[in-house]
Amino acid sequence: MGLIDAFKRWQLAKKGLSSGKKRRVQNEASVSGSLDRSIWVRFSLYLTFCVSAAVIVMRALAVGEEGAVPLSGSLFAFCLAVSAVTVIELNHTKITERNGRVVLLLGGILAQLALIRGMHWVEASNHLPEEVGFLLTPFVLAPMLHAVLLGGPAGVFSAVYVSLLGTLLVQDDGKTLFMAVSLLSGLVAALTLRRTRRRVQLLRAGFYSGLMAFMLSALFGVVNLGAGTMDDWRMIGQAAAAALGMGIGTALLVSGFLPVLEGMFQLTTDISWLELSDLNHRLLKRMQLEAPGTFHHSLVVASLSESAAEAVGANAALCRVCAYFHDVGKLSKPEYFIENQGDGVENPHDSLTPTMSALIIVAHVKDGVDLALKHRLNPRVINVIREHHGDSLVSYFYRKAQEQKRDEIEKVEKKLENPEDLPKIDQKNFRYPGPRPRSRESGIISLADAIESASRTLKKPTPAKIRALVEDLVEKRICDGQLDDCELTMKDLAVVKSQFCKTLRSMLHSRIDYPKDEKGAKSDAGRGSDAERREKRKKSNKTQQLPPPHEVTKAKKVAPVAKAES
C-alpha cells in the first residue's frame, strides 16, 4: 500500500495537483490503546491490588507479635482494598479513563506499603531509637506523587488509604499514632500540592509534612519535649532531623522521578507545561521571523485562554502552551493569512477562486499537525492544533463563493454564459476537517482564537461593542455544535465570556490625544550645547543692531509725507 500511495502522489504532483509530500500522521497503537481503556484489564488491576494488599498485611502479621491472626488481618485488608477500588470507580472517572493511571495510583499505594514494612524491618534490625525509627517512615511518598501527577483529589485518596492499610502493618500499641501521623501528614502534602507549578513547592510540602509528623509525635508523647538533660535534647534534635529530613528527602525523590513517570504514563504536570512555555522553541522563533502577525495573535490568544481557564478551574498552563502552538501550520504559507500581510502588499487571494482560498486556509490545521509531529510536541498540544477550529465554516470565502455564483446566475439569465458553466458550491469544501474540541481547554482556546481575530475589526472599541462581539461569536459556536463534545457547561461559558470581555477591555483600551505644546516644542528645539547657544546669541545680536544715522534721517523725512497722504 505504501508503494501504491507513493505512486499516486507522484502522479498528482506531475499534474500539478499535489506537492508530492506526505503529511505525518500521529501514531495510534490500536493494541496498546485498547488495553489502556479496556474495562477487563482495569478490573484485573483492581483484583491484583486487593490480593497484593492482603498478602502484604498477612506477611507482616505472620512475622509480628504473638496473638496476631494473619488471616483475619489480611481479610480486613482485602475489604479495605475493595472499598478503595470502589471509590476510584465511582468518584475518580478521570483516572479510570486510562488503565495506566490506575496502575500509577494503585501501584504507588502498594509501593508505599512495602516501604513502610521495609522501614519497620530496618528499625528492628539496626536497633534504632523508637522516636527516630518511627519518624523515618515515608508517610507522604504516595500522596505527594499522586497529588502532582494525578491531581489533589488523587493525593487525598492516597493519603487516606495508605493510612488505613498501613495501620494494619504496625503493632497494636502504635496503630493510633501511625494513623494520625500518616493521615494528617499525607493530607498536608496533598493539599499543599494541589496546583504545583514550581519544584520548590515540593520542598515546601515535604517540610510542612515533616513538621506535622514531628508535632504529632510530640503531642502523642513519642517525643518528650519536657525533658531537661542533654541526652533528651539530643534525642529531640535527632527526632526533628529525622522528621524534617524524611519529608524533604521524599520531596527530592518525587522531584527526581517526575520526568521518568511522566514519560512512562504519558502524563504532563503543570511544572512541565511551564517549562514548555519557553518562547525560545524553534517553531516559535520561526513564527516570530516568518509570520510575526500570527505570532502576536498566538500571544493574545494565550492570554485570553489562560485567564478564562483559571476562572473556570481548567488547566491554565496547558492553555497557554497550546495557544502558543495552535497556529504553527500557518508557517507553510504565512502570506495567505491576513495578519501577516503588510500595508501595500497585494493579497494573494485576489487571484484565486474562493474554493481554492478556502482549501489553503483549511490546510493550516493539517500542516500544523505535521509540524508538531516533526518537532515531537506534546500529544495534548497536537490535539488542540487539530481541534481548535473543529468542523466550523470558513464563512468569508463561503459567502464570497455564493456572491460569485449569484453574479454568474444573472449572466446566465441574460444569456451571457452557458448554464453548464455555473460553479457548484458544496459547503463541505469550506469546512475544517475536525474533530470538534474534546476537552475544556481545547474549547476555551477555540473560542479565544475566534474572538481575538474578530476583535481586530472593531473600530473605536467600547465595553458594549466588546460584549456584543463575544456574545455573538460564542452563540454562533454553540448553535453550530462546535462545543458539543467538550465538557464546558453553560455556567462555564458564562464565566469564560465574562473573562474574555474583561481581558479584551484591558487590551483594546483607547488613549487620549495629547495636545502639542508649540511653545514647549520651540523651546525644546532651541536647546543645544553651550557653543551652539553662543553662536545663536551672536546672530540674534547682529539682526537687532540699529540702522545707520543717514537711514534714520531719511526715515524722518519720509514720515510726514506718508502722514499727509494718509
Coordinates of C-alpha atoms in Angstrom, one line a residue, residues 243-451:
A243 CA 11.0 14.0 60.6
L244 CA 12.1 17.0 58.5
G245 CA 14.8 15.1 56.7
M246 CA 12.4 12.3 55.6
G247 CA 9.8 14.9 54.4
I248 CA 12.4 16.9 52.4
G249 CA 14.1 13.7 51.2
T250 CA 10.7 12.4 50.0
A251 CA 10.1 15.6 48.1
L252 CA 13.5 15.4 46.4
L253 CA 12.9 11.7 45.5
V254 CA 9.5 12.7 43.9
S255 CA 11.0 15.6 42.0
G256 CA 13.7 13.3 40.6
F257 CA 11.2 10.6 39.5
L258 CA 8.7 13.0 38.0
P259 CA 10.2 13.1 34.4
V260 CA 10.5 9.3 34.4
L261 CA 6.9 8.7 35.5
E262 CA 5.6 11.4 33.1
G263 CA 7.2 9.6 30.2
M264 CA 6.1 6.1 31.3
F265 CA 2.5 7.0 31.9
Q266 CA 2.1 9.8 29.3
L267 CA 1.3 12.5 31.8
T268 CA 2.3 16.2 31.9
T269 CA 2.4 18.1 35.1
D270 CA 2.0 21.9 35.4
I271 CA 5.7 22.0 36.1
S272 CA 6.4 20.5 32.7
W273 CA 3.8 22.8 31.0
L274 CA 5.6 25.9 32.3
E275 CA 8.9 24.5 31.0
L276 CA 7.3 24.0 27.6
S277 CA 6.0 27.6 27.6
D278 CA 9.5 28.9 26.8
L279 CA 9.2 31.2 23.7
N280 CA 12.7 30.1 22.5
H281 CA 11.3 26.9 21.0
R282 CA 12.4 26.5 17.4
L283 CA 8.9 26.7 16.0
L284 CA 8.1 29.9 17.9
K285 CA 11.3 31.5 16.8
R286 CA 10.4 30.7 13.2
M287 CA 7.0 32.2 13.7
Q288 CA 8.4 35.4 15.1
L289 CA 10.5 35.8 11.9
E290 CA 8.3 34.3 9.2
A291 CA 4.8 35.0 10.5
P292 CA 5.0 37.9 13.0
G293 CA 1.3 38.6 12.8
T294 CA 0.4 35.0 13.6
F295 CA 2.9 35.1 16.5
H296 CA 1.3 38.2 18.0
H297 CA -2.1 36.6 17.5
S298 CA -1.0 33.5 19.4
L299 CA 0.3 35.5 22.3
V300 CA -3.0 37.3 22.7
V301 CA -4.9 34.0 22.4
A302 CA -2.7 32.6 25.1
S303 CA -3.5 35.5 27.5
L304 CA -7.3 35.2 26.8
S305 CA -7.4 31.4 27.2
E306 CA -5.2 31.4 30.3
S307 CA -7.3 33.9 32.2
A308 CA -10.5 32.1 31.2
A309 CA -9.1 28.7 32.2
E310 CA -8.1 30.0 35.6
A311 CA -11.6 31.4 36.1
V312 CA -13.4 28.0 35.4
G313 CA -10.8 25.8 37.1
A314 CA -9.3 24.3 33.9
N315 CA -5.6 23.8 33.3
A316 CA -4.3 27.3 32.6
A317 CA -0.7 26.3 32.0
L318 CA -1.8 23.8 29.3
C319 CA -4.0 26.5 27.7
R320 CA -1.0 28.9 27.5
V321 CA 1.3 26.4 25.9
C322 CA -1.3 25.0 23.4
A323 CA -2.3 28.6 22.4
Y324 CA 1.3 29.4 21.5
F325 CA 1.4 26.5 19.0
H326 CA -2.2 26.3 17.8
D327 CA -1.5 28.1 14.5
V328 CA 2.0 26.8 13.7
G329 CA 0.6 25.4 10.4
K330 CA 0.4 28.9 9.0
L331 CA 4.2 28.8 8.7
S332 CA 3.8 26.8 5.5
K333 CA 2.1 29.7 3.7
P334 CA 2.2 32.7 6.0
E335 CA 1.5 35.3 3.3
Y336 CA -2.0 33.8 2.7
F337 CA -3.2 34.9 6.2
I338 CA -4.3 38.5 6.7
E339 CA -2.4 39.1 9.9
N340 CA 0.9 38.6 8.0
Q341 CA 0.1 40.8 5.1
G342 CA 1.6 44.3 5.4
D343 CA 0.2 47.5 4.1
G344 CA 0.5 48.0 0.3
V345 CA 1.1 44.3 -0.3
E346 CA -1.1 42.5 -2.8
N347 CA -3.4 39.9 -1.3
P348 CA -2.6 36.6 -3.0
H349 CA -6.3 35.5 -2.5
D350 CA -7.3 38.2 -5.1
S351 CA -6.1 35.9 -7.9
L352 CA -7.6 32.7 -6.5
T353 CA -11.1 31.3 -6.5
P354 CA -12.9 31.2 -3.2
T355 CA -12.8 27.4 -3.2
M356 CA -9.0 27.4 -3.6
S357 CA -8.6 30.1 -1.0
A358 CA -10.7 28.1 1.5
L359 CA -8.6 25.0 0.8
I360 CA -5.4 26.9 1.6
I361 CA -6.9 28.3 4.8
V362 CA -8.2 24.9 6.0
A363 CA -4.9 23.2 5.2
H364 CA -3.1 25.1 8.0
V365 CA -4.6 22.6 10.5
K366 CA -3.1 19.6 8.9
D367 CA 0.2 21.4 8.2
G368 CA 0.2 22.3 11.9
V369 CA -0.2 18.7 13.0
D370 CA 2.6 17.7 10.6
L371 CA 5.0 20.3 12.0
A372 CA 4.0 19.4 15.6
L373 CA 4.8 15.7 15.0
K374 CA 8.0 16.6 13.3
H375 CA 9.1 18.6 16.3
R376 CA 7.7 16.0 18.8
L377 CA 5.4 18.3 20.6
N378 CA 3.2 17.0 23.5
P379 CA 0.2 14.9 22.3
R380 CA -2.2 17.3 24.0
V381 CA -0.8 20.2 22.0
I382 CA -1.3 18.2 18.8
N383 CA -4.9 17.5 19.8
V384 CA -5.5 21.2 20.3
I385 CA -3.9 22.1 16.9
R386 CA -6.2 19.5 15.3
E387 CA -9.4 20.6 17.2
H388 CA -9.2 24.4 17.6
H389 CA -11.3 25.0 14.5
G390 CA -13.5 22.0 14.9
D391 CA -15.5 21.5 11.7
S392 CA -16.5 25.1 11.5
L393 CA -17.2 27.0 8.3
V394 CA -14.7 29.3 6.6
S395 CA -17.6 31.9 6.3
Y396 CA -15.8 34.7 4.5
F397 CA -14.8 32.6 1.4
Y398 CA -18.1 30.7 1.5
R399 CA -20.1 34.0 1.3
K400 CA -17.7 35.2 -1.5
A401 CA -18.4 32.0 -3.4
Q402 CA -22.1 32.5 -3.1
E403 CA -21.8 36.1 -4.3
Q404 CA -19.9 34.9 -7.3
K405 CA -22.5 32.3 -8.1
R406 CA -25.3 34.9 -7.9
D407 CA -23.4 37.0 -10.4
E408 CA -23.0 34.0 -12.7
I409 CA -26.7 33.3 -12.4
E410 CA -27.5 36.8 -13.5
K411 CA -25.2 36.4 -16.5
V412 CA -26.9 33.1 -17.4
E413 CA -30.3 34.8 -17.2
K414 CA -29.1 37.4 -19.5
K415 CA -27.8 34.6 -21.8
L416 CA -24.3 35.8 -21.5
E417 CA -23.0 32.5 -20.2
N418 CA -23.8 28.8 -20.5
P419 CA -25.8 27.3 -17.6
E420 CA -23.4 24.4 -17.5
D421 CA -20.6 26.7 -16.5
L422 CA -22.3 27.6 -13.2
P423 CA -19.9 26.6 -10.3
K424 CA -21.2 24.1 -7.8
I425 CA -20.8 25.2 -4.2
D426 CA -20.5 22.4 -1.6
Q427 CA -20.4 23.6 2.0
K428 CA -18.2 20.7 2.9
N429 CA -15.4 22.2 0.8
F430 CA -15.5 25.3 3.1
R431 CA -15.4 23.5 6.4
Y432 CA -12.4 22.4 8.5
P433 CA -11.9 18.7 8.8
G434 CA -12.4 18.5 12.6
P435 CA -12.7 16.9 15.1
R436 CA -14.5 19.3 17.3
P437 CA -12.9 20.3 20.6
R438 CA -13.0 17.4 23.0
S439 CA -11.6 19.0 26.2
R440 CA -12.4 22.1 28.2
E441 CA -9.0 23.6 27.4
S442 CA -9.5 22.9 23.7
G443 CA -12.9 24.5 23.7
I444 CA -11.6 27.6 25.5
I445 CA -8.7 28.0 23.0
S446 CA -11.2 27.6 20.1
L447 CA -13.3 30.5 21.4
A448 CA -10.3 32.7 22.3
D449 CA -8.9 32.2 18.7
A450 CA -12.2 33.3 17.1
I451 CA -12.8 36.2 19.4

